[in-house]
Amino acid sequence: MSKRGGLARRLFWTGFAAYTAAAAWAEWVHWRSSHRLLGNAPTVGHEVVVVLGYGNRGERANFVNRYRVRAGIRSRDRSADSIVIMCGGTVEGAIPEAEIMQRYAREELGFTGRILLEAESRSTQENIENVIGLLEHAGTIKIVSNSPHAEVAREYLWQLRPDLAQRLVRADEHRLGEIIPMKIAAAVRLLLFRLQQR
């Protein structure tokens, strides 16, 4: 074996080990986030699923928003009276993220359930501030994004309206082995966000 071939093999296995370790860490971060800051109030009323948008430059939903919409729709309790709220304004494009996500849900996923739009917010905190009025009569509330981002959003709701936060239940955005590169990036962002809070 040539020295160059041996070096390439060592680099491959080193990179593979690093990626595997990062993936395992990210899975743990996402699992933990998906179970944190939930409420314990009894269910009375309809279910609201809040899907948080991500910066979208084009007219079609990007990869991140497509994932979030799919996760939001699968998070619905099929036996409940559910409303899905798409959140997001014009952060990176001319069309609000909420409208882009609604179009994806209707035209590409064939979703026929009830959708409301919150198309003004430009940050996670504004997402939560702007949907509070739509959560007042919800029996259960699910916030959907990647799990660390959803955890941050739940934290804002606990700060702003702890009575509503008591109605928070777990969404179905975290599944083992799904969207690994995105999970790694989201876990790193959460770590940096927590460091900035100190």
PDB file of C-alpha atoms in Angstrom:
ATOM      1  CA  MET A   1       0.000   0.000   0.000  1.00  0.00           C
ATOM      2  CA  SER A   2       1.370   3.413  -0.904  1.00  0.00           C
ATOM      3  CA  LYS A   3       1.881   6.087   1.726  1.00  0.00           C
ATOM      4  CA  ARG A   4      -0.707   8.228  -0.036  1.00  0.00           C
ATOM      5  CA  GLY A   5      -3.267   5.398   0.043  1.00  0.00           C
ATOM      6  CA  GLY A   6      -2.605   4.746   3.727  1.00  0.00           C
ATOM      7  CA  LEU A   7      -3.014   8.420   4.559  1.00  0.00           C
ATOM      8  CA  ALA A   8      -6.284   8.596   2.609  1.00  0.00           C
ATOM      9  CA  ARG A   9      -7.630   5.582   4.490  1.00  0.00           C
ATOM     10  CA  ARG A  10      -6.673   7.030   7.865  1.00  0.00           C
ATOM     11  CA  LEU A  11      -8.271  10.352   6.960  1.00  0.00           C
ATOM     12  CA  PHE A  12     -11.438   8.562   5.841  1.00  0.00           C
ATOM     13  CA  TRP A  13     -11.796   6.608   9.077  1.00  0.00           C
ATOM     14  CA  THR A  14     -10.952   9.648  11.186  1.00  0.00           C
ATOM     15  CA  GLY A  15     -13.623  11.655   9.379  1.00  0.00           C
ATOM     16  CA  PHE A  16     -16.103   8.799   9.652  1.00  0.00           C
ATOM     17  CA  ALA A  17     -15.501   8.488  13.398  1.00  0.00           C
ATOM     18  CA  ALA A  18     -15.867  12.248  13.883  1.00  0.00           C
ATOM     19  CA  TYR A  19     -19.115  12.330  11.900  1.00  0.00           C
ATOM     20  CA  THR A  20     -20.507   9.340  13.807  1.00  0.00           C
ATOM     21  CA  ALA A  21     -19.675  10.971  17.142  1.00  0.00           C
ATOM     22  CA  ALA A  22     -21.256  14.254  16.038  1.00  0.00           C
ATOM     23  CA  ALA A  23     -24.362  12.433  14.819  1.00  0.00           C
ATOM     24  CA  ALA A  24     -24.743  10.534  18.096  1.00  0.00           C
ATOM     25  CA  TRP A  25     -24.328  13.751  20.090  1.00  0.00           C
ATOM     26  CA  ALA A  26     -26.869  15.558  17.894  1.00  0.00           C
ATOM     27  CA  GLU A  27     -29.388  12.727  18.275  1.00  0.00           C
ATOM     28  CA  TRP A  28     -29.065  12.993  22.051  1.00  0.00           C
ATOM     29  CA  VAL A  29     -29.443  16.788  21.976  1.00  0.00           C
ATOM     30  CA  HIS A  30     -32.567  16.520  19.812  1.00  0.00           C
ATOM     31  CA  TRP A  31     -34.101  13.745  21.912  1.00  0.00           C
ATOM     32  CA  ARG A  32     -33.513  15.744  25.084  1.00  0.00           C
ATOM     33  CA  SER A  33     -34.902  18.945  23.530  1.00  0.00           C
ATOM     34  CA  SER A  34     -38.021  17.137  22.298  1.00  0.00           C
ATOM     35  CA  HIS A  35     -38.894  16.155  25.885  1.00  0.00           C
ATOM     36  CA  ARG A  36     -38.161  19.453  27.654  1.00  0.00           C
ATOM     37  CA  LEU A  37     -40.362  22.380  28.734  1.00  0.00           C
ATOM     38  CA  LEU A  38     -43.656  20.552  28.283  1.00  0.00           C
ATOM     39  CA  GLY A  39     -46.768  21.189  30.344  1.00  0.00           C
ATOM     40  CA  ASN A  40     -49.129  18.964  32.276  1.00  0.00           C
ATOM     41  CA  ALA A  41     -52.496  20.672  32.025  1.00  0.00           C
ATOM     42  CA  PRO A  42     -55.530  18.463  31.240  1.00  0.00           C
ATOM     43  CA  THR A  43     -56.686  18.516  27.630  1.00  0.00           C
ATOM     44  CA  VAL A  44     -59.786  20.655  27.129  1.00  0.00           C
ATOM     45  CA  GLY A  45     -60.493  22.009  23.641  1.00  0.00           C
ATOM     46  CA  HIS A  46     -58.917  21.665  20.237  1.00  0.00           C
ATOM     47  CA  GLU A  47     -55.307  20.963  19.324  1.00  0.00           C
ATOM     48  CA  VAL A  48     -53.055  23.618  17.796  1.00  0.00           C
ATOM     49  CA  VAL A  49     -49.863  22.679  15.931  1.00  0.00           C
ATOM     50  CA  VAL A  50     -47.541  25.657  15.454  1.00  0.00           C
ATOM     51  CA  VAL A  51     -45.011  25.188  12.630  1.00  0.00           C
ATOM     52  CA  LEU A  52     -42.103  27.625  12.760  1.00  0.00           C
ATOM     53  CA  GLY A  53     -40.744  28.849   9.442  1.00  0.00           C
ATOM     54  CA  TYR A  54     -37.171  29.165   8.230  1.00  0.00           C
ATOM     55  CA  GLY A  55     -35.681  31.821   5.938  1.00  0.00           C
ATOM     56  CA  ASN A  56     -36.873  31.083   2.387  1.00  0.00           C
ATOM     57  CA  ARG A  57     -35.522  33.023  -0.595  1.00  0.00           C
ATOM     58  CA  GLY A  58     -37.472  31.425  -3.413  1.00  0.00           C
ATOM     59  CA  GLU A  59     -41.152  30.842  -4.049  1.00  0.00           C
ATOM     60  CA  ARG A  60     -40.986  27.114  -3.292  1.00  0.00           C
ATOM     61  CA  ALA A  61     -40.426  25.796   0.211  1.00  0.00           C
ATOM     62  CA  ASN A  62     -36.769  25.017   0.824  1.00  0.00           C
ATOM     63  CA  PHE A  63     -35.520  21.766   2.350  1.00  0.00           C
ATOM     64  CA  VAL A  64     -35.820  22.989   5.946  1.00  0.00           C
ATOM     65  CA  ASN A  65     -39.369  24.296   5.545  1.00  0.00           C
ATOM     66  CA  ARG A  66     -40.468  21.161   3.700  1.00  0.00           C
ATOM     67  CA  TYR A  67     -39.220  19.064   6.607  1.00  0.00           C
ATOM     68  CA  ARG A  68     -40.933  21.276   9.177  1.00  0.00           C
ATOM     69  CA  VAL A  69     -44.264  21.150   7.354  1.00  0.00           C
ATOM     70  CA  ARG A  70     -44.096  17.360   7.077  1.00  0.00           C
ATOM     71  CA  ALA A  71     -43.228  17.125  10.765  1.00  0.00           C
ATOM     72  CA  GLY A  72     -46.094  19.457  11.647  1.00  0.00           C
ATOM     73  CA  ILE A  73     -48.648  17.461   9.701  1.00  0.00           C
ATOM     74  CA  ARG A  74     -47.518  14.137  11.144  1.00  0.00           C
ATOM     75  CA  SER A  75     -47.597  15.657  14.643  1.00  0.00           C
ATOM     76  CA  ARG A  76     -51.364  16.086  14.472  1.00  0.00           C
ATOM     77  CA  ASP A  77     -53.511  13.827  16.597  1.00  0.00           C
ATOM     78  CA  ARG A  78     -55.783  12.305  13.970  1.00  0.00           C
ATOM     79  CA  SER A  79     -58.540  11.820  16.531  1.00  0.00           C
ATOM     80  CA  ALA A  80     -58.473  15.468  17.641  1.00  0.00           C
ATOM     81  CA  ASP A  81     -59.899  18.691  16.252  1.00  0.00           C
ATOM     82  CA  SER A  82     -56.640  20.144  14.941  1.00  0.00           C
ATOM     83  CA  ILE A  83     -55.553  23.502  13.584  1.00  0.00           C
ATOM     84  CA  VAL A  84     -52.116  23.984  12.005  1.00  0.00           C
ATOM     85  CA  ILE A  85     -50.571  27.449  12.217  1.00  0.00           C
ATOM     86  CA  MET A  86     -47.793  28.241   9.740  1.00  0.00           C
ATOM     87  CA  CYS A  87     -45.481  30.964  11.092  1.00  0.00           C
ATOM     88  CA  GLY A  88     -43.010  33.244   9.377  1.00  0.00           C
ATOM     89  CA  GLY A  89     -42.804  36.555   7.600  1.00  0.00           C
ATOM     90  CA  THR A  90     -40.591  37.890   4.822  1.00  0.00           C
ATOM     91  CA  VAL A  91     -37.202  37.251   6.420  1.00  0.00           C
ATOM     92  CA  GLU A  92     -35.152  36.341   3.336  1.00  0.00           C
ATOM     93  CA  GLY A  93     -37.597  36.646   0.452  1.00  0.00           C
ATOM     94  CA  ALA A  94     -40.561  38.633  -0.820  1.00  0.00           C
ATOM     95  CA  ILE A  95     -43.136  35.980   0.091  1.00  0.00           C
ATOM     96  CA  PRO A  96     -43.855  35.217   3.765  1.00  0.00           C
ATOM     97  CA  GLU A  97     -42.559  31.859   4.919  1.00  0.00           C
ATOM     98  CA  ALA A  98     -46.029  31.048   6.237  1.00  0.00           C
ATOM     99  CA  GLU A  99     -47.557  31.353   2.764  1.00  0.00           C
ATOM    100  CA  ILE A 100     -44.811  29.263   1.176  1.00  0.00           C
ATOM    101  CA  MET A 101     -45.290  26.520   3.758  1.00  0.00           C
ATOM    102  CA  GLN A 102     -49.058  26.563   3.335  1.00  0.00           C
ATOM    103  CA  ARG A 103     -48.673  26.193  -0.432  1.00  0.00           C
ATOM    104  CA  TYR A 104     -46.327  23.244   0.061  1.00  0.00           C
ATOM    105  CA  ALA A 105     -48.774  21.569   2.452  1.00  0.00           C
ATOM    106  CA  ARG A 106     -51.740  22.047   0.111  1.00  0.00           C
ATOM    107  CA  GLU A 107     -50.227  21.567  -3.346  1.00  0.00           C
ATOM    108  CA  GLU A 108     -47.441  19.065  -2.753  1.00  0.00           C
ATOM    109  CA  LEU A 109     -48.578  17.110   0.307  1.00  0.00           C
ATOM    110  CA  GLY A 110     -52.307  17.282  -0.419  1.00  0.00           C
ATOM    111  CA  PHE A 111     -53.097  18.383   3.128  1.00  0.00           C
ATOM    112  CA  THR A 112     -56.763  19.395   3.460  1.00  0.00           C
ATOM    113  CA  GLY A 113     -56.944  20.216   7.168  1.00  0.00           C
ATOM    114  CA  ARG A 114     -57.374  23.655   8.693  1.00  0.00           C
ATOM    115  CA  ILE A 115     -54.438  26.047   8.345  1.00  0.00           C
ATOM    116  CA  LEU A 116     -54.018  29.519   9.806  1.00  0.00           C
ATOM    117  CA  LEU A 117     -51.202  31.869   8.856  1.00  0.00           C
ATOM    118  CA  GLU A 118     -49.018  34.092  11.012  1.00  0.00           C
ATOM    119  CA  ALA A 119     -47.088  35.935   8.323  1.00  0.00           C
ATOM    120  CA  GLU A 120     -45.577  38.910  10.157  1.00  0.00           C
ATOM    121  CA  SER A 121     -42.896  37.516  12.474  1.00  0.00           C
ATOM    122  CA  ARG A 122     -39.189  37.763  11.725  1.00  0.00           C
ATOM    123  CA  SER A 123     -37.748  35.895  14.713  1.00  0.00           C
ATOM    124  CA  THR A 124     -38.583  32.960  16.973  1.00  0.00           C
ATOM    125  CA  GLN A 125     -39.683  35.254  19.776  1.00  0.00           C
ATOM    126  CA  GLU A 126     -41.995  37.124  17.406  1.00  0.00           C
ATOM    127  CA  ASN A 127     -43.380  33.774  16.204  1.00  0.00           C
ATOM    128  CA  ILE A 128     -44.544  33.052  19.729  1.00  0.00           C
ATOM    129  CA  GLU A 129     -45.683  36.582  20.539  1.00  0.00           C
ATOM    130  CA  ASN A 130     -47.800  36.718  17.376  1.00  0.00           C
ATOM    131  CA  VAL A 131     -49.539  33.349  17.802  1.00  0.00           C
ATOM    132  CA  ILE A 132     -50.545  33.789  21.439  1.00  0.00           C
ATOM    133  CA  GLY A 133     -53.942  35.151  20.455  1.00  0.00           C
ATOM    134  CA  LEU A 134     -54.555  31.993  18.415  1.00  0.00           C
ATOM    135  CA  LEU A 135     -53.661  29.708  21.324  1.00  0.00           C
ATOM    136  CA  GLU A 136     -56.079  31.022  23.937  1.00  0.00           C
ATOM    137  CA  HIS A 137     -58.686  28.295  23.458  1.00  0.00           C
ATOM    138  CA  ALA A 138     -56.344  25.433  22.606  1.00  0.00           C
ATOM    139  CA  GLY A 139     -56.508  22.318  24.727  1.00  0.00           C
ATOM    140  CA  THR A 140     -53.074  21.156  23.608  1.00  0.00           C
ATOM    141  CA  ILE A 141     -50.268  23.055  21.903  1.00  0.00           C
ATOM    142  CA  LYS A 142     -47.483  21.529  19.823  1.00  0.00           C
ATOM    143  CA  ILE A 143     -44.570  23.591  18.525  1.00  0.00           C
ATOM    144  CA  VAL A 144     -42.775  22.127  15.509  1.00  0.00           C
ATOM    145  CA  SER A 145     -39.331  22.885  14.117  1.00  0.00           C
ATOM    146  CA  ASN A 146     -36.113  21.009  14.686  1.00  0.00           C
ATOM    147  CA  SER A 147     -36.182  19.919  18.333  1.00  0.00           C
ATOM    148  CA  PRO A 148     -33.656  22.439  19.772  1.00  0.00           C
ATOM    149  CA  HIS A 149     -35.399  25.321  17.997  1.00  0.00           C
ATOM    150  CA  ALA A 150     -38.790  24.116  19.200  1.00  0.00           C
ATOM    151  CA  GLU A 151     -37.399  23.974  22.740  1.00  0.00           C
ATOM    152  CA  VAL A 152     -36.321  27.620  22.497  1.00  0.00           C
ATOM    153  CA  ALA A 153     -39.784  28.566  21.227  1.00  0.00           C
ATOM    154  CA  ARG A 154     -41.430  26.704  24.125  1.00  0.00           C
ATOM    155  CA  GLU A 155     -39.142  28.585  26.484  1.00  0.00           C
ATOM    156  CA  TYR A 156     -40.426  31.890  25.101  1.00  0.00           C
ATOM    157  CA  LEU A 157     -44.016  30.745  25.646  1.00  0.00           C
ATOM    158  CA  TRP A 158     -43.238  29.812  29.255  1.00  0.00           C
ATOM    159  CA  GLN A 159     -41.796  33.306  29.749  1.00  0.00           C
ATOM    160  CA  LEU A 160     -44.687  35.130  28.078  1.00  0.00           C
ATOM    161  CA  ARG A 161     -47.698  33.007  29.007  1.00  0.00           C
ATOM    162  CA  PRO A 162     -47.023  30.222  31.511  1.00  0.00           C
ATOM    163  CA  ASP A 163     -50.750  29.437  31.618  1.00  0.00           C
ATOM    164  CA  LEU A 164     -50.662  28.550  27.911  1.00  0.00           C
ATOM    165  CA  ALA A 165     -47.302  26.800  28.255  1.00  0.00           C
ATOM    166  CA  GLN A 166     -48.955  24.360  30.662  1.00  0.00           C
ATOM    167  CA  ARG A 167     -50.795  23.024  27.596  1.00  0.00           C
ATOM    168  CA  LEU A 168     -47.606  22.208  25.656  1.00  0.00           C
ATOM    169  CA  VAL A 169     -47.231  18.591  24.578  1.00  0.00           C
ATOM    170  CA  ARG A 170     -44.558  16.820  22.568  1.00  0.00           C
ATOM    171  CA  ALA A 171     -44.672  17.067  18.767  1.00  0.00           C
ATOM    172  CA  ASP A 172     -43.382  14.408  16.365  1.00  0.00           C
ATOM    173  CA  GLU A 173     -40.467  16.350  14.906  1.00  0.00           C
ATOM    174  CA  HIS A 174     -37.718  14.095  16.309  1.00  0.00           C
ATOM    175  CA  ARG A 175     -37.221  10.650  14.807  1.00  0.00           C
ATOM    176  CA  LEU A 176     -34.042   8.653  15.229  1.00  0.00           C
ATOM    177  CA  GLY A 177     -31.784   8.690  12.179  1.00  0.00           C
ATOM    178  CA  GLU A 178     -33.721  11.394  10.331  1.00  0.00           C
ATOM    179  CA  ILE A 179     -32.066  14.516   8.792  1.00  0.00           C
ATOM    180  CA  ILE A 180     -28.725  13.867  10.531  1.00  0.00           C
ATOM    181  CA  PRO A 181     -26.735  16.769   8.961  1.00  0.00           C
ATOM    182  CA  MET A 182     -29.521  19.202   9.870  1.00  0.00           C
ATOM    183  CA  LYS A 183     -29.593  17.811  13.409  1.00  0.00           C
ATOM    184  CA  ILE A 184     -25.865  18.374  13.828  1.00  0.00           C
ATOM    185  CA  ALA A 185     -26.153  21.979  12.628  1.00  0.00           C
ATOM    186  CA  ALA A 186     -29.175  22.641  14.870  1.00  0.00           C
ATOM    187  CA  ALA A 187     -27.450  21.148  17.908  1.00  0.00           C
ATOM    188  CA  VAL A 188     -24.432  23.396  17.336  1.00  0.00           C
ATOM    189  CA  ARG A 189     -26.711  26.444  16.984  1.00  0.00           C
ATOM    190  CA  LEU A 190     -28.438  25.579  20.266  1.00  0.00           C
ATOM    191  CA  LEU A 191     -25.071  25.268  22.002  1.00  0.00           C
ATOM    192  CA  LEU A 192     -24.000  28.689  20.701  1.00  0.00           C
ATOM    193  CA  PHE A 193     -27.374  30.200  21.678  1.00  0.00           C
ATOM    194  CA  ARG A 194     -27.033  28.896  25.238  1.00  0.00           C
ATOM    195  CA  LEU A 195     -23.472  30.210  25.477  1.00  0.00           C
ATOM    196  CA  GLN A 196     -24.669  33.665  24.397  1.00  0.00           C
ATOM    197  CA  GLN A 197     -27.319  33.601  27.137  1.00  0.00           C
ATOM    198  CA  ARG A 198     -24.711  33.195  29.877  1.00  0.00           C
TER     199      ARG A 198
END
